[in-house]
Short mmCIF file of C-alpha atoms and ligand atoms in Angstrom, two decimals:
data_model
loop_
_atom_site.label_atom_id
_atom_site.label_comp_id
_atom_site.label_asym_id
_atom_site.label_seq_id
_atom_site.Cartn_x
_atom_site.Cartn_y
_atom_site.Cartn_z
CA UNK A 1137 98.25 102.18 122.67
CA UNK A 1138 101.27 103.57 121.36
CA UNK A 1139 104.28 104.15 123.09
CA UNK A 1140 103.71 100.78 124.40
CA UNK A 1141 105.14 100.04 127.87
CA UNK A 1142 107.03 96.89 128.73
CA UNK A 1143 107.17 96.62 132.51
CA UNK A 1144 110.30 94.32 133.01
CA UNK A 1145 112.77 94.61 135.70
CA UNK A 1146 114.31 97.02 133.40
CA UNK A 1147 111.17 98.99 131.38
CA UNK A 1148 111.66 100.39 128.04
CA UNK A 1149 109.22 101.88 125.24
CA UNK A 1150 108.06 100.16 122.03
CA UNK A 1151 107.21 102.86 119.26
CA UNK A 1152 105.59 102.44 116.22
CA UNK A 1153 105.07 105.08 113.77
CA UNK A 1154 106.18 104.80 109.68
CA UNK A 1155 108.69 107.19 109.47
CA UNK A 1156 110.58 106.64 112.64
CA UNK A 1157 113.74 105.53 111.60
CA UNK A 1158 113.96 109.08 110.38
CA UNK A 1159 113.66 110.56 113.70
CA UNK A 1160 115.70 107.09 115.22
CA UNK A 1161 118.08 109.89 116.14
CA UNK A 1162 115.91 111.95 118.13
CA UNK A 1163 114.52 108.98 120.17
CA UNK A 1164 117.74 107.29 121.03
CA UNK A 1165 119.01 110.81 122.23
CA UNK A 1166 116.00 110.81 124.99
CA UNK A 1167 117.22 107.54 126.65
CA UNK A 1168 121.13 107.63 125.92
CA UNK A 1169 122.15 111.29 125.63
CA UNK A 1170 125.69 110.66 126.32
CA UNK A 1171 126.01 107.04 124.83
CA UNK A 1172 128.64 106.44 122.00
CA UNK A 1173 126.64 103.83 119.58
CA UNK A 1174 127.61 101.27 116.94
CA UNK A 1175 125.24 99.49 114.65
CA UNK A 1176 124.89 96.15 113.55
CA UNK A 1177 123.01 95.48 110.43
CA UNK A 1178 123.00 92.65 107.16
CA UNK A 1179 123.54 92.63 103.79
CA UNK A 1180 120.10 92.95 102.68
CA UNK A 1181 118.83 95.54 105.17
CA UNK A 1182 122.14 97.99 105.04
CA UNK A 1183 121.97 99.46 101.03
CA UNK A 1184 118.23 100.15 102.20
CA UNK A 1185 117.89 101.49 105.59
CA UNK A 1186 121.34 102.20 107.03
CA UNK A 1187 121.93 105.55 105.61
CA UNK A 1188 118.55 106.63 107.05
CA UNK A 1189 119.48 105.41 110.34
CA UNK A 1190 122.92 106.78 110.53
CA UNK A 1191 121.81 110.30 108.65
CA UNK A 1192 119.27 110.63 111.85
CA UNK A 1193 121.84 109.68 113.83
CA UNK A 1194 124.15 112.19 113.34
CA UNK A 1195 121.43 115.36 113.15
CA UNK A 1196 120.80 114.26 116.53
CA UNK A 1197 124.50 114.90 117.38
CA UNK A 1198 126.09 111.57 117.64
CA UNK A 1199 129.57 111.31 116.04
CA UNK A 1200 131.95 108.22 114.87
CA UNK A 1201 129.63 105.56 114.75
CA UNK A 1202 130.83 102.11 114.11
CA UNK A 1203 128.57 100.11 111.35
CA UNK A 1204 129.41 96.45 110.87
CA UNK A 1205 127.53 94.65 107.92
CA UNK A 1206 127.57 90.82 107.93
CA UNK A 1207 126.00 88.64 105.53
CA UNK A 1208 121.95 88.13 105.59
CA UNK A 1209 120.66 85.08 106.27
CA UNK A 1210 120.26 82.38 109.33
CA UNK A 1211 124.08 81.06 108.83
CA UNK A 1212 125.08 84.77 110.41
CA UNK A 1213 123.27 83.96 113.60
CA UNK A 1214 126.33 81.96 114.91
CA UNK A 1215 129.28 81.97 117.91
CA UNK A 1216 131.55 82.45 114.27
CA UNK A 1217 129.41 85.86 113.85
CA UNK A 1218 129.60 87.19 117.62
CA UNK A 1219 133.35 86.48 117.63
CA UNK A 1220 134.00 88.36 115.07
CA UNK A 1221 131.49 91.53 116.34
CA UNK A 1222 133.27 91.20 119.65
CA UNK A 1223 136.56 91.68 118.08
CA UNK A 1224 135.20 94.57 115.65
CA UNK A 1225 134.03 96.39 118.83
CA UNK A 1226 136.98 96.22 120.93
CA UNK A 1227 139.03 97.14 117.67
CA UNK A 1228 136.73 100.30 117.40
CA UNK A 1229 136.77 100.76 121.35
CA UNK A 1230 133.69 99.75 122.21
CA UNK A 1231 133.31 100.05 125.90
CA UNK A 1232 130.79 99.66 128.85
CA UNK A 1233 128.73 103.00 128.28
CA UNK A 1234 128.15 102.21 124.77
CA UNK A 1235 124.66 101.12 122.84
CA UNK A 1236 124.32 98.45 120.24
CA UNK A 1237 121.87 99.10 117.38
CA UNK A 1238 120.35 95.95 115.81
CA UNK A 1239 119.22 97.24 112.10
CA UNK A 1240 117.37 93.77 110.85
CA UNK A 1241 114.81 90.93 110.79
CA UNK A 1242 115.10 88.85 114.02
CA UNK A 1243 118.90 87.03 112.93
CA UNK A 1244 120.13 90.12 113.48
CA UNK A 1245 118.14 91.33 116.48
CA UNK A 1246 119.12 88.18 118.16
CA UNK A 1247 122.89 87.81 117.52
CA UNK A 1248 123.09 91.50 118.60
CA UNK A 1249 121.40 91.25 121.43
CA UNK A 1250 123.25 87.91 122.34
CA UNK A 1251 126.48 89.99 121.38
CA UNK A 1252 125.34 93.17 123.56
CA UNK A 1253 124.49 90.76 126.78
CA UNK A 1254 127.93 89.33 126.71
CA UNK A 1255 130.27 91.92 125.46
CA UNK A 1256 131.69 93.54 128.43
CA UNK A 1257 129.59 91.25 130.83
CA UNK A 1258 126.69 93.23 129.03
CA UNK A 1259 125.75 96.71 127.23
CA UNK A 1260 122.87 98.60 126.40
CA UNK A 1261 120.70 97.85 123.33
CA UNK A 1262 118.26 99.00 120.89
CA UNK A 1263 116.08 97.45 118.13
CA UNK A 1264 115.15 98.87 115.37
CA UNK A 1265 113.55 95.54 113.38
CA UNK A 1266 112.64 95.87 109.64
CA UNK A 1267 110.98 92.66 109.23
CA UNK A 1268 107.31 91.97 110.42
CA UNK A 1269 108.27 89.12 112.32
CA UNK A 1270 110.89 90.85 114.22
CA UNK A 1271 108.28 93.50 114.62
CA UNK A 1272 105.94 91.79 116.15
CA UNK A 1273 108.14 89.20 117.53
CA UNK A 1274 111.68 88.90 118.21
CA UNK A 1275 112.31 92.16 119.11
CA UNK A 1276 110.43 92.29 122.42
CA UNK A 1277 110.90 89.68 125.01
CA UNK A 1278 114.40 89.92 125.97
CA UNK A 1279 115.41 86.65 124.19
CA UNK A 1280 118.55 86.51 122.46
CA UNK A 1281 120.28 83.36 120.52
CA UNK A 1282 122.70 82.11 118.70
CA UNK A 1283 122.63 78.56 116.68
CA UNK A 1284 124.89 75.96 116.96
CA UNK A 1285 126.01 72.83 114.59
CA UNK A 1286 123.91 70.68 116.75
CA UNK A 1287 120.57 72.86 116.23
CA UNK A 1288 118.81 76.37 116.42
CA UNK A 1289 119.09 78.57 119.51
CA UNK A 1290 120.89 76.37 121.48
CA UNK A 1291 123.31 79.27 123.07
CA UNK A 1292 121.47 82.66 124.50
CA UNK A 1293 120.79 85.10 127.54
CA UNK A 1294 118.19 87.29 128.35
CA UNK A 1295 118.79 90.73 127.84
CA UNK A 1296 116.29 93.65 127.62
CA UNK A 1297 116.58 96.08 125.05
CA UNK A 1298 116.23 99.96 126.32
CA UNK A 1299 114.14 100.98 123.66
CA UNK A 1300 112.62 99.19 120.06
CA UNK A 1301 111.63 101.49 117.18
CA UNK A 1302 109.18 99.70 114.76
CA UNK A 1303 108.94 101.41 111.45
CA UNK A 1304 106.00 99.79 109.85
CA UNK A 1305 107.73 101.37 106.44
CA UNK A 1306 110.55 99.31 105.92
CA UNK A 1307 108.24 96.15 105.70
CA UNK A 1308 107.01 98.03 102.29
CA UNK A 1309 110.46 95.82 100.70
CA UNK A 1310 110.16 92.57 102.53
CA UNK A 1311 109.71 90.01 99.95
CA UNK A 1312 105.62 88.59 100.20
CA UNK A 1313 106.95 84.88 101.70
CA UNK A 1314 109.31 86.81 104.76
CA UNK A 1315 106.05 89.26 105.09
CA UNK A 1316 103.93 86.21 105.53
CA UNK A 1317 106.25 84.51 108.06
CA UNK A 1318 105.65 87.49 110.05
CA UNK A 1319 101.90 87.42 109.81
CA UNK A 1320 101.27 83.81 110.84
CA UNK A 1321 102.91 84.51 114.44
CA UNK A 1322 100.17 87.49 114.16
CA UNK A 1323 97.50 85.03 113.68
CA UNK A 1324 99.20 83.21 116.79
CA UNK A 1325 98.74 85.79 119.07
CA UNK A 1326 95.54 86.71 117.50
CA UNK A 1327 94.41 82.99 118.30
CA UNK A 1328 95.84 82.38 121.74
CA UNK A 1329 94.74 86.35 123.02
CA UNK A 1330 92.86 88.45 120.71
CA UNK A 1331 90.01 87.84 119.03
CA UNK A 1332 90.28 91.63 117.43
CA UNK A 1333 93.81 91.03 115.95
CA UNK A 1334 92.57 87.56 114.25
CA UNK A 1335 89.29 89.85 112.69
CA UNK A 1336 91.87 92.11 111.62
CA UNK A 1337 93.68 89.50 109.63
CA UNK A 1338 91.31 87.78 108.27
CA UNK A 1339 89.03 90.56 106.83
CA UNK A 1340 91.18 94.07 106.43
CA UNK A 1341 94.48 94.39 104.05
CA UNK A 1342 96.80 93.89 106.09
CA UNK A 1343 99.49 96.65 104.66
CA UNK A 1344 96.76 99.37 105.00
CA UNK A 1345 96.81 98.21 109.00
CA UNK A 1346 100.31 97.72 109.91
CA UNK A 1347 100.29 99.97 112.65
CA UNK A 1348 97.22 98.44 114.78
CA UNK A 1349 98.44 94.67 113.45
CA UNK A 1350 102.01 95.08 115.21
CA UNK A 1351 100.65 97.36 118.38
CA UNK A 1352 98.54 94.29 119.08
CA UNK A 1353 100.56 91.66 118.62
CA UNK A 1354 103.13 93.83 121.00
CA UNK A 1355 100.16 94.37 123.51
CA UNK A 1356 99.60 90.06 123.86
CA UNK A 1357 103.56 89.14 123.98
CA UNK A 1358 103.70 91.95 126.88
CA UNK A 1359 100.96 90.81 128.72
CA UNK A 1360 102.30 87.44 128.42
CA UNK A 1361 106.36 88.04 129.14
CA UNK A 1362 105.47 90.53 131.89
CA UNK A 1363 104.00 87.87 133.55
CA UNK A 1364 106.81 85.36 133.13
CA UNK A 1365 110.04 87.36 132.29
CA UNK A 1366 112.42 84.13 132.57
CA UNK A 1367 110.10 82.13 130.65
CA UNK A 1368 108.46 79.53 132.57
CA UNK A 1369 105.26 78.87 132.26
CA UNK A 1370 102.83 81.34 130.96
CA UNK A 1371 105.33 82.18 128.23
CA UNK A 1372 104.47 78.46 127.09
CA UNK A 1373 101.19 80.50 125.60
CA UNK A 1374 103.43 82.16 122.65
CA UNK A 1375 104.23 78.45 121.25
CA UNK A 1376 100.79 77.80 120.29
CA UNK A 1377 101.47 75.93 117.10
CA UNK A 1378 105.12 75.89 117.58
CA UNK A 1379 105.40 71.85 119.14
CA UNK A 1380 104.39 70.50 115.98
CA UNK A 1381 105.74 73.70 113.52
CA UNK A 1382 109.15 72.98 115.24
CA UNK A 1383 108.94 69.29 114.64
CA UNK A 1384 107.69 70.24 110.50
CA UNK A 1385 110.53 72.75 110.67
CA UNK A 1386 112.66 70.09 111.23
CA UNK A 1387 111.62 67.36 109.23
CA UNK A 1388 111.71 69.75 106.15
CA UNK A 1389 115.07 70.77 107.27
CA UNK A 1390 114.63 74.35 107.71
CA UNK A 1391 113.74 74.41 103.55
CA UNK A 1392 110.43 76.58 104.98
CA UNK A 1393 110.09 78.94 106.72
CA UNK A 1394 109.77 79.35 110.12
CA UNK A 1395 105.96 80.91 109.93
CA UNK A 1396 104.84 78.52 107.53
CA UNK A 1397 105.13 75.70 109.82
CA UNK A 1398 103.90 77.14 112.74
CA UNK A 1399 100.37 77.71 110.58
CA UNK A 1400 100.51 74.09 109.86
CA UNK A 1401 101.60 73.42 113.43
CA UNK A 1402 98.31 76.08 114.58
CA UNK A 1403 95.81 73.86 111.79
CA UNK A 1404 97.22 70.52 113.49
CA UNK A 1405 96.64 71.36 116.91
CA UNK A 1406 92.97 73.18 116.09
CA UNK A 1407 92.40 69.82 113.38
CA UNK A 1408 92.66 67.75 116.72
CA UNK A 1409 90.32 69.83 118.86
CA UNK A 1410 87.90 69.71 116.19
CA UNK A 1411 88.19 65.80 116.38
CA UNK A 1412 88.10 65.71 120.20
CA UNK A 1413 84.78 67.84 120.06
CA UNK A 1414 86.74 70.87 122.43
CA UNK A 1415 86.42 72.99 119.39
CA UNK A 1416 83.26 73.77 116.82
CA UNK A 1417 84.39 73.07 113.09
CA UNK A 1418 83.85 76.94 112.59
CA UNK A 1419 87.24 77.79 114.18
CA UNK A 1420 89.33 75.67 111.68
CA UNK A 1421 87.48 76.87 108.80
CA UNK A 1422 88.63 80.65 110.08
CA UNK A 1423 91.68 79.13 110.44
CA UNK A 1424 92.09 77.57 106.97
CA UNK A 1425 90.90 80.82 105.11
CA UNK A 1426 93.33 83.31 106.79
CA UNK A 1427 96.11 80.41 106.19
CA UNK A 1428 94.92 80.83 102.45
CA UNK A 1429 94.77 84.51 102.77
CA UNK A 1430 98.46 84.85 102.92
CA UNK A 1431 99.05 81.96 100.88
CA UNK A 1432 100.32 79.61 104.40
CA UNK A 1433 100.24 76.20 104.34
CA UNK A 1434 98.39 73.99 106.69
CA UNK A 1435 99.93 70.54 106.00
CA UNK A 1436 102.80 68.87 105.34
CA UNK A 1437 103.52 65.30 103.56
CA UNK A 1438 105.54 64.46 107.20
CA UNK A 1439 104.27 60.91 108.71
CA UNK A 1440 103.09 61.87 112.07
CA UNK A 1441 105.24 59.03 113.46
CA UNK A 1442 108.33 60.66 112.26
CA UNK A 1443 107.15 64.31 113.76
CA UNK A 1444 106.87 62.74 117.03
CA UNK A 1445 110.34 61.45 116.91
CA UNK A 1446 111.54 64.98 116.76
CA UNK A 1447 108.96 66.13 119.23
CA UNK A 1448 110.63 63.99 121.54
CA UNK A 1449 114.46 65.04 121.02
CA UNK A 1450 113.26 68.66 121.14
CA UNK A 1451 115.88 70.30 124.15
CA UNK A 1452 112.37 71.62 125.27
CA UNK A 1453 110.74 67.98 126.01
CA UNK A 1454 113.08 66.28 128.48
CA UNK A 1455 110.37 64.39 130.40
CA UNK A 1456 107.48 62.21 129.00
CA UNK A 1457 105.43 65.18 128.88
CA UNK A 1458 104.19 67.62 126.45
CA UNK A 1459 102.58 70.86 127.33
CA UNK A 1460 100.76 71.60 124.34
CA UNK A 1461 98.28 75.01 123.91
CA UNK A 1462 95.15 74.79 122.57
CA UNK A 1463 92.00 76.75 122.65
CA UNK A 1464 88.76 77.55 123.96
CA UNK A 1465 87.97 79.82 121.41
CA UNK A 1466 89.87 82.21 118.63
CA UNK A 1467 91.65 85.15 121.06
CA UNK A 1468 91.39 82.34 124.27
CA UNK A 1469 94.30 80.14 124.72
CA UNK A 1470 95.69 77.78 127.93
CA UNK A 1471 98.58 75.22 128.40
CA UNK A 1472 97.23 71.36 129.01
CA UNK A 1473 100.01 68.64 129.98
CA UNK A 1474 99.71 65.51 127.48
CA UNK A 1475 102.11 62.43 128.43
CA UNK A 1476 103.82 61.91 125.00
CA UNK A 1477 101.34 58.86 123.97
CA UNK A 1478 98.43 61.51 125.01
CA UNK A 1479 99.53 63.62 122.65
CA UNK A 1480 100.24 61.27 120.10
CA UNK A 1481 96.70 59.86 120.26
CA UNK A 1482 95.34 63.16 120.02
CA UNK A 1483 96.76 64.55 117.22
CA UNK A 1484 96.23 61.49 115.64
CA UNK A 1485 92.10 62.18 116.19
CA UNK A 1486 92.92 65.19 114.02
CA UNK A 1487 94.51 63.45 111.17
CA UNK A 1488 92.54 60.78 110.50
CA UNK A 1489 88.98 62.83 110.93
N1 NAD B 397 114.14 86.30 120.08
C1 NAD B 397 112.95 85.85 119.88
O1 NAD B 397 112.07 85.90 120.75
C2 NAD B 397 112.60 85.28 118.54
C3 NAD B 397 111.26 85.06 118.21
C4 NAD B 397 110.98 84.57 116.93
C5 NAD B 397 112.01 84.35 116.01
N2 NAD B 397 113.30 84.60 116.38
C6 NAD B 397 114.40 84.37 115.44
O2 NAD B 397 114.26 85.31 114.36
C7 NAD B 397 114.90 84.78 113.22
C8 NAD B 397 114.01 84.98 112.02
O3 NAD B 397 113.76 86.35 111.86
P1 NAD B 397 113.42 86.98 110.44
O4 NAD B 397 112.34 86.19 109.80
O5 NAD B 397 113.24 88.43 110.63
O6 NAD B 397 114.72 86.59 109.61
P2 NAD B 397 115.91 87.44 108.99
O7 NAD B 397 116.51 88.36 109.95
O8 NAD B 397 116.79 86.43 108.34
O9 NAD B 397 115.17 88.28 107.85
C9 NAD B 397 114.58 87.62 106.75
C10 NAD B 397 115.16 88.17 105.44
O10 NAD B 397 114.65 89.46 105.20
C11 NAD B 397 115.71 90.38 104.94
N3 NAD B 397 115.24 91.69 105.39
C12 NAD B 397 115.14 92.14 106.66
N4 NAD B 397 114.51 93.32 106.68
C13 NAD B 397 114.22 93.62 105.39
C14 NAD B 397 113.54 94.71 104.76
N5 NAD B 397 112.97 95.68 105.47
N6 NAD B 397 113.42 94.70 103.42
C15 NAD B 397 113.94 93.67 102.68
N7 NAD B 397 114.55 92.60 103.21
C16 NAD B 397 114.69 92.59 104.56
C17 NAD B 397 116.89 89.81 105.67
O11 NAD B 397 118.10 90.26 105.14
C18 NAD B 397 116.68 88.30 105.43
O12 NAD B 397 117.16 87.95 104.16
C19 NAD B 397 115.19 83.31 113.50
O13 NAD B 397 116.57 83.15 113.73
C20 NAD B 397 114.40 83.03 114.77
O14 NAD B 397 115.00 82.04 115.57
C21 NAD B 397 113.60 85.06 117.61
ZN1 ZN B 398 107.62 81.55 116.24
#
């Protein structure tokens, strides 16, 4: 299971060992012997990890290495924020046959990689992610963003990484609510692929299991981008619960996090099938008690009017159509079409059951 294999145009490695970012070092020297690198990190993550990183880094040979630190938080991941990297690596010479290191949860693995796909008209990149979400996540897919006044992600490329390093260690500082914004898009893929992975949740600790949790959840977002790299259709699977969690997300104005809607988003959707009779009532009660396991929620005060209204301005819903996943099962997921009234009348079965 582990290296895990992502067959994109360009393939690269996932490893996942605690302890890695000791050995980063050795690693990065296997794929980029003669690259000069720089890392970009944030406030939180640099008085904890970088000296690890940049201590490994040097053993395995690599001299003068840039490290830019830029405030933590979702107000870094901005066109301010790459202007400013862009000018910090051409002030440290930065040029085409160099490697960006993105040290961080997924703000930071997604301005870099934004950063590393336009710098130069591109340059290699790593990701070594210390949060669970960008663990199991951000990091692989090729996806990279940057938010703009007018909303979240608006501005972004894809760009392959060359190689991520997952050290399920670092999550050991994560405060519990960023932890548990990781684990509900593990309950995601768990829901929509792997029937194992949800088991795994719901009955094991899940910090004694880090390793098999994050392998997993790497295993279904491979299956699914290596099927559609430019994100087209299949990839539509990964946003199981995200139609409505986006839509919370917004209503509550970003106050919660992004995980904790998308479990309320998951309960909506599941809530509905229940309703329609497409799902037995013993898939939402699973659903429920791993949402209470890691203390999720699974509604919000939001009239479902008002959601819709945001469901429809969503960039991603530009015709009168909504493709919405649901389930057949927990671990078996598929993409319907729903005209926006469809939808509306659906999740509506769900509410007022
Ligand atoms: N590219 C993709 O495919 C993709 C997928 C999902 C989410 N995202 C993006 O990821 C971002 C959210 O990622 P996130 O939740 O990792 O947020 P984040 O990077 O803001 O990290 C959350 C918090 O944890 C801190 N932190 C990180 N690692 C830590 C550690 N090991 N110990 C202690 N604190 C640590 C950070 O400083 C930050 O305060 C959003 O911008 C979202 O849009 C991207
Ligand atoms: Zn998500």
């Amino acid at each position: 299971m582990n290296p895990i294999q992502i067959h994109t145009k360009n393939p690269y490695e996932v490893r996942i060992q605690p302890g890695i970012l000791q050995e980063a070092g050795t690693w990065i020297r296997k794929i980029k012997p003669a690259a000069r690198l720089a890392v970009v990190t944030d406030s939180n993550v640099a008085p904890l990890y970088l000296r690890t990183l940049l201590h490994s880094l040097e053993q395995a040979g690599y001299r003068d290495i840039p490290s830019f630190t830029l405030p933590a938080g979702e107000n870094t991941k901005s066109l301010e924020s790459a202007g400013i990297l862009y000018q910090l690596l051409s002030q440290r010479k930065i040029s085409r046959d160099c490697c960006l290191i993105a040290l961080g949860g997924g703000v930071i693995g997604d301005l870099t990689g934004f950063v590393a796909s336009t710098y130069l008209r591109g340059i290699a990149l790593i990701q070594i992610p210390t949060t669970l979400l960008a663990q199991v996540d951000s990091s692989v897919g090729g996806k990279t963003a940057v938010n703009l006044p007018a909303g979240k992600n608006l501005v972004g490329t894809f760009w392959q990484p060359s190689l991520v390093l997952c050290d399920p260690d670092t999550l050991s500082t994560l405060p519990a609510d960023v932890f548990s914004d990781g684990i509900a898009e593990a309950v995601k893929c768990g829901m929509i692929r792997d029937a194992q992975l949800f088991d795994c949740l719901a009955q094991k600790d899940p910090r004694a299991n880090l390793e098999e949790i994050i392998s997993r959840c790497i295993l279904v977002k491979r299956d699914v981008v290596e099927q559609d790299e430019q994100d087209t259709a299949e990839r539509m699977l990964l946003n199981f619960g995200h139609t409505m969690g986006h839509a919370v997300e917004n209503w509550m104005q970003y106050r919660q996090r992004h995980g904790q809607c998308v479990a309320t988003g998951m309960v909506m959707i599941v809530q509905a099938q229940v309703a329609a009779g497409t799902l037995p009532q013993s898939v939402l009660d699973q659903l429920l008690a791993v949402c209470q396991k890691y203390r999720l929620p699974t509604c919000c005060d939001a009239p479902l009017d008002q959601l819709f209204q945001i469901c429809r301005q969503d960039k991603k819903n530009t015709t009168n159509a909504i493709r919405a996943v649901l389930l057949r099962g927990i671990g078996d997921g598929y993409v319907q079409s729903f005209s926006f009234e469809q939808f509306q009348s659906f999740l509506q079965g769900g509410v007022a059951k």
